[in-house]
Coordinates of C-alpha atoms in Angstrom, one line a residue:
X1 CA 10.3 -75.3 -60.1
X2 CA 7.2 -74.6 -61.5
X3 CA 7.6 -74.2 -65.9
X4 CA 11.1 -75.0 -65.1
X5 CA 12.5 -77.4 -68.1
X6 CA 14.1 -80.3 -67.2
X7 CA 16.3 -82.8 -68.9
X8 CA 16.7 -86.2 -67.9
X9 CA 18.8 -88.6 -69.2
X10 CA 17.5 -91.9 -69.1
X11 CA 14.2 -90.5 -68.1
X12 CA 11.9 -93.4 -69.9
X13 CA 13.7 -96.4 -67.3
X14 CA 12.3 -97.8 -64.3
X15 CA 14.0 -94.7 -62.3
X16 CA 13.6 -91.9 -65.1
X17 CA 9.9 -92.3 -65.2
X18 CA 9.4 -92.3 -61.3
X19 CA 11.9 -89.0 -61.3
X20 CA 9.6 -87.7 -64.3
X21 CA 6.1 -88.0 -62.6
X22 CA 7.7 -86.5 -58.9
X23 CA 9.4 -83.5 -61.3
X24 CA 5.8 -82.9 -63.2
X25 CA 4.2 -82.9 -60.0
X26 CA 5.9 -79.5 -58.9
X27 CA 4.8 -78.2 -61.8
X28 CA 8.1 -78.8 -64.1
X29 CA 8.2 -79.7 -68.0
X30 CA 9.9 -82.8 -68.4
X31 CA 12.1 -83.5 -71.7
X32 CA 13.1 -87.3 -71.8
X33 CA 16.8 -87.4 -73.3
X34 CA 17.8 -91.9 -74.3
X35 CA 19.1 -93.5 -77.3
X36 CA 15.7 -95.7 -77.4
X37 CA 12.6 -93.0 -77.2
X38 CA 10.1 -96.3 -78.0
X39 CA 10.2 -97.2 -73.7
X40 CA 10.3 -93.5 -73.2
X41 CA 6.6 -92.7 -74.3
X42 CA 5.4 -94.3 -71.5
X43 CA 6.1 -91.2 -69.4
X44 CA 4.3 -88.4 -71.6
X45 CA 0.7 -89.9 -69.7
X46 CA 2.1 -88.9 -67.0
X47 CA 2.3 -85.8 -67.4
X48 CA -0.6 -83.0 -68.7
X49 CA -0.5 -81.6 -72.0
X50 CA 3.1 -80.0 -73.3
X51 CA 4.5 -81.3 -70.0
X52 CA 6.5 -83.5 -71.6
X53 CA 9.3 -83.4 -74.3
X54 CA 11.0 -86.2 -76.1
X55 CA 14.8 -85.9 -77.6
X56 CA 16.8 -89.2 -79.0
X57 CA 20.3 -88.2 -77.3
X58 CA 23.4 -90.9 -76.5
X59 CA 25.7 -89.6 -74.0
X60 CA 28.8 -90.9 -75.2
X61 CA 27.9 -88.1 -77.9
X62 CA 29.3 -84.8 -76.8
X63 CA 27.1 -83.6 -79.8
X64 CA 23.8 -85.3 -79.1
X65 CA 24.0 -84.3 -75.7
X66 CA 24.3 -80.5 -76.5
X67 CA 21.5 -80.3 -78.7
X68 CA 19.1 -82.4 -75.6
X69 CA 20.4 -79.8 -73.4
X70 CA 20.2 -77.3 -75.2
X71 CA 17.1 -74.6 -73.4
X72 CA 17.5 -76.5 -70.2
X73 CA 17.3 -74.5 -66.8
X74 CA 18.4 -78.5 -65.2
X75 CA 19.7 -81.4 -66.1
X76 CA 19.4 -84.7 -64.6
X77 CA 21.7 -88.0 -65.7
X78 CA 20.1 -91.3 -64.4
X79 CA 21.8 -93.4 -67.3
X80 CA 23.9 -96.5 -66.3
X81 CA 24.2 -100.2 -67.4
X82 CA 25.1 -103.2 -65.9
X83 CA 26.8 -104.8 -68.7
X84 CA 28.8 -103.3 -71.3
X85 CA 31.3 -100.6 -71.9
X86 CA 31.3 -99.1 -68.3
X87 CA 34.0 -96.0 -68.9
X88 CA 31.4 -94.8 -72.1
X89 CA 28.6 -94.6 -70.3
X90 CA 29.8 -94.4 -66.7
X91 CA 32.6 -92.1 -67.4
X92 CA 33.0 -90.3 -70.6
X93 CA 29.4 -89.9 -70.8
X94 CA 28.8 -88.7 -67.1
X95 CA 31.6 -85.8 -68.4
X96 CA 29.6 -85.1 -71.3
X97 CA 26.5 -84.4 -69.8
X98 CA 28.2 -82.7 -67.0
X99 CA 30.4 -80.2 -69.1
X100 CA 27.5 -79.5 -71.6
X101 CA 25.4 -78.6 -68.5
X102 CA 28.6 -75.8 -67.5
X103 CA 28.7 -74.5 -70.8
X104 CA 24.4 -74.2 -71.5
X105 CA 24.4 -72.1 -67.7
X106 CA 22.0 -74.6 -65.9
X107 CA 21.0 -74.1 -62.9
X108 CA 21.7 -77.2 -61.3
X109 CA 22.9 -81.1 -62.3
X110 CA 22.3 -84.2 -60.1
X111 CA 24.4 -87.2 -61.5
X112 CA 23.4 -90.5 -60.2
X113 CA 26.0 -92.5 -59.4
X114 CA 25.7 -95.7 -57.4
X115 CA 26.9 -97.5 -53.6
X116 CA 30.1 -98.9 -54.3
X117 CA 31.6 -96.0 -56.4
X118 CA 35.5 -96.5 -55.7
X119 CA 38.9 -95.6 -57.7
X120 CA 39.9 -99.0 -55.9
X121 CA 36.6 -101.2 -56.8
X122 CA 37.1 -105.0 -57.6
X123 CA 34.5 -104.1 -60.7
X124 CA 35.0 -102.0 -63.3
X125 CA 31.7 -100.9 -62.8
X126 CA 32.4 -99.4 -59.4
X127 CA 35.4 -97.6 -61.1
X128 CA 33.3 -96.4 -63.7
X129 CA 31.0 -95.0 -61.8
X130 CA 34.3 -92.9 -59.4
X131 CA 35.4 -91.6 -62.7
X132 CA 32.6 -90.0 -63.7
X133 CA 32.1 -88.8 -60.4
X134 CA 35.6 -87.2 -60.7
X135 CA 34.5 -86.0 -63.7
X136 CA 31.2 -84.2 -62.7
X137 CA 32.8 -82.5 -59.8
X138 CA 35.7 -81.4 -62.0
X139 CA 33.2 -79.7 -64.8
X140 CA 30.3 -79.2 -62.4
X141 CA 31.3 -78.5 -58.9
X142 CA 27.9 -77.6 -58.0
X143 CA 26.5 -80.8 -59.1
X144 CA 24.7 -82.5 -56.5
X145 CA 25.8 -86.4 -56.7
X146 CA 23.4 -89.2 -55.2
X147 CA 24.7 -92.7 -54.8
X148 CA 21.5 -95.1 -54.2
X149 CA 21.7 -98.7 -53.0
X150 CA 20.1 -101.7 -54.9
X151 CA 16.9 -99.7 -55.9
X152 CA 13.5 -102.0 -55.5
X153 CA 9.9 -101.2 -56.7
X154 CA 7.0 -102.5 -58.6
X155 CA 8.9 -102.8 -62.4
X156 CA 12.1 -103.8 -60.9
X157 CA 14.7 -106.4 -62.0
X158 CA 15.7 -107.1 -58.8
X159 CA 13.2 -108.2 -56.1
X160 CA 10.9 -109.5 -59.0
X161 CA 14.1 -111.9 -60.1
X162 CA 14.7 -113.4 -56.9
X163 CA 10.9 -114.1 -56.8
X164 CA 10.5 -115.6 -60.3
X165 CA 13.1 -117.8 -59.7
X166 CA 11.7 -118.4 -55.8
X167 CA 8.5 -119.3 -57.4
X168 CA 9.2 -122.2 -60.6
X169 CA 12.6 -123.6 -57.8
X170 CA 12.1 -125.8 -55.7
X171 CA 16.2 -125.6 -55.0
X172 CA 17.0 -121.9 -54.7
X173 CA 20.9 -121.0 -55.3
X174 CA 22.0 -118.0 -53.6
X175 CA 25.4 -116.7 -54.9
X176 CA 26.9 -113.6 -52.6
X177 CA 25.0 -115.0 -49.8
X178 CA 26.9 -113.0 -46.9
X179 CA 26.6 -109.9 -48.9
X180 CA 24.5 -107.2 -47.3
X181 CA 21.9 -104.9 -49.3
X182 CA 20.3 -101.1 -48.4
X183 CA 17.7 -101.5 -51.1
X184 CA 15.9 -98.0 -51.6
X185 CA 12.5 -97.3 -52.6
X186 CA 12.4 -95.9 -56.2
X187 CA 10.0 -93.7 -55.2
X188 CA 12.5 -92.2 -52.0
X189 CA 15.1 -92.2 -54.8
X190 CA 12.7 -90.3 -57.6
X191 CA 11.9 -87.5 -54.3
X192 CA 15.4 -87.1 -53.3
X193 CA 16.2 -86.5 -56.9
X194 CA 13.6 -83.8 -57.4
X195 CA 14.4 -82.0 -54.1
X196 CA 18.2 -81.7 -54.7
X197 CA 17.4 -80.4 -58.6
X198 CA 14.5 -77.8 -57.0
X199 CA 17.1 -76.6 -54.3
X200 CA 21.1 -76.5 -55.5
X201 CA 21.8 -73.7 -52.8
X202 CA 20.7 -76.4 -50.5
X203 CA 22.0 -79.6 -52.0
X204 CA 24.2 -79.0 -54.5
X205 CA 28.3 -79.3 -54.4
X206 CA 27.7 -82.6 -52.1
X207 CA 27.7 -86.7 -52.2
X208 CA 24.8 -88.2 -50.9
X209 CA 24.7 -92.5 -50.3
X210 CA 20.7 -94.0 -50.2
X211 CA 19.7 -96.5 -48.7
X212 CA 16.7 -98.2 -46.7
X213 CA 15.6 -98.2 -43.0
X214 CA 16.6 -102.1 -43.2
X215 CA 19.7 -104.1 -44.2
X216 CA 19.6 -107.7 -45.6
X217 CA 22.0 -110.5 -46.4
X218 CA 21.5 -111.6 -49.8
X219 CA 20.3 -114.8 -48.0
X220 CA 17.8 -112.8 -45.7
X221 CA 16.2 -110.7 -48.4
X222 CA 15.2 -114.4 -50.4
X223 CA 14.3 -115.7 -47.2
X224 CA 12.0 -113.5 -46.7
X225 CA 10.4 -112.8 -50.5
X226 CA 10.1 -116.7 -49.9
X227 CA 8.2 -116.3 -46.8
X228 CA 6.2 -113.3 -48.6
X229 CA 5.2 -115.4 -51.5
X230 CA 4.1 -118.1 -49.6
X231 CA 6.8 -120.3 -50.8
X232 CA 8.8 -122.5 -48.6
X233 CA 12.0 -123.3 -50.1
X234 CA 15.4 -124.5 -49.8
X235 CA 17.9 -121.8 -50.1
X236 CA 21.4 -123.2 -50.9
X237 CA 24.3 -120.6 -50.6
X238 CA 26.8 -121.0 -53.6
X239 CA 30.6 -121.6 -52.2
X240 CA 33.0 -119.1 -53.8
X241 CA 34.9 -121.4 -56.1
X242 CA 31.6 -122.9 -57.7
X243 CA 30.7 -118.8 -58.3
X244 CA 33.5 -117.7 -59.8
X245 CA 32.9 -120.7 -62.6
X246 CA 29.0 -119.3 -62.9
X247 CA 30.2 -115.8 -63.7
X248 CA 32.9 -117.4 -66.7
X249 CA 29.7 -119.4 -68.4
X250 CA 28.5 -117.5 -71.4
X251 CA 24.7 -116.0 -71.0
X252 CA 25.2 -117.2 -67.5
X253 CA 23.1 -115.4 -64.1
X254 CA 25.5 -113.4 -63.3
X255 CA 29.1 -112.0 -64.9
X256 CA 32.7 -111.9 -63.5
X257 CA 32.0 -108.2 -62.9
X258 CA 29.3 -108.3 -60.8
X259 CA 30.0 -111.4 -59.3
X260 CA 33.7 -109.6 -58.4
X261 CA 30.9 -106.3 -57.4
X262 CA 29.2 -108.8 -54.5
X263 CA 32.2 -109.1 -52.9
X264 CA 31.9 -106.0 -51.3
X265 CA 28.4 -104.7 -48.8
X266 CA 25.8 -102.8 -50.7
X267 CA 25.7 -100.0 -47.0
X268 CA 25.4 -96.5 -46.7
X269 CA 28.8 -95.6 -45.4
X270 CA 28.6 -94.5 -41.8
X271 CA 28.8 -90.9 -41.8
X272 CA 27.5 -90.1 -45.4
X273 CA 24.7 -88.1 -45.7
X274 CA 21.4 -89.7 -46.9
X275 CA 17.8 -89.7 -47.7
X276 CA 16.9 -87.9 -44.6
X277 CA 19.2 -85.0 -45.3
X278 CA 17.6 -84.9 -48.8
X279 CA 13.9 -84.2 -46.9
X280 CA 13.2 -87.9 -47.5
X281 CA 12.0 -90.5 -45.1
X282 CA 13.4 -94.1 -46.3
X283 CA 10.5 -96.1 -47.2
X284 CA 10.5 -99.9 -45.5
X285 CA 10.6 -102.8 -48.2
X286 CA 7.4 -105.0 -46.0
X287 CA 5.5 -101.9 -46.4
X288 CA 5.6 -101.7 -49.9
X289 CA 6.8 -104.7 -52.4
X290 CA 3.9 -107.7 -50.9
X291 CA 1.8 -105.1 -53.1
X292 CA 3.4 -106.3 -56.2
X293 CA 5.3 -109.5 -55.4
X294 CA 1.4 -111.3 -54.8
X295 CA 1.4 -112.2 -58.0
X296 CA 4.2 -114.9 -57.1
X297 CA 2.3 -116.1 -54.2
X298 CA 0.5 -120.1 -55.6
X299 CA -3.0 -118.2 -56.0
X300 CA -2.3 -115.3 -56.8
X301 CA -4.3 -112.1 -55.0
X302 CA -7.2 -114.2 -54.8
X303 CA -5.6 -115.9 -51.6
X304 CA -3.4 -115.2 -49.0
X305 CA -0.4 -116.7 -48.1
X306 CA -0.3 -120.3 -48.7
X307 CA 2.2 -122.7 -48.3
X308 CA 4.1 -123.7 -51.8

């Protein structure tokens, strides 16, 4: 991969910065392509002199995508949204990237989708992800498709969000208490993406589901976070009927589509190829997460676990 030019759509985000770092560690040149380049600039110090490039691009606009891919050896699409026009980003946008990559004759395409991608999904998010996968496979049959579960890491909006709620609320409502997650460490996902990009002859044309080594229900996850940050809290599962009412509130903590997503477990399917098949050993959440969750303890990193 040394000196290869890798264009990463969404390369300035939470996952994108980790992917860029993994690629640059292998000697690749990285071109970060996304609509808002302000956050993307955080990638620049991660590489050496001349190792990073930046280009404004909107995957919903084919001409913009084609310009961003010009001269690339490898293309990676990380773009995903949790609200808004899912079809425009996850389906049409993914199709634009795959078609442009095929027309440019790039060596490899890695498309990051999500566990839960299913044409029959109860959520628009899941259906749009499935449509995007189909479009990518049609335009670029040798693309590697990676479906991660919920991704956690120091800057995530998953563990940190729950930890902040637990820190301030004496009683913690838990929506989707029984839904199971196989959350996966951001560094593991980044390494898997880099491996797939580096060896399209080995990993191309296949679909992988990426999950961590442990499965937690939403209630178990909140209990683990509370214990980790030393906060004794009452965790109260929210009944389905009440959750449905909360989901229709403007500016509420969850949307109707996100609630629909919680109707299904977010775990690796039985028999699916996963991290191990991509040459990555999954990292247990307790082995790394306490390093950044420590800031939610009453006395931060200056004390051990204490009762709230």
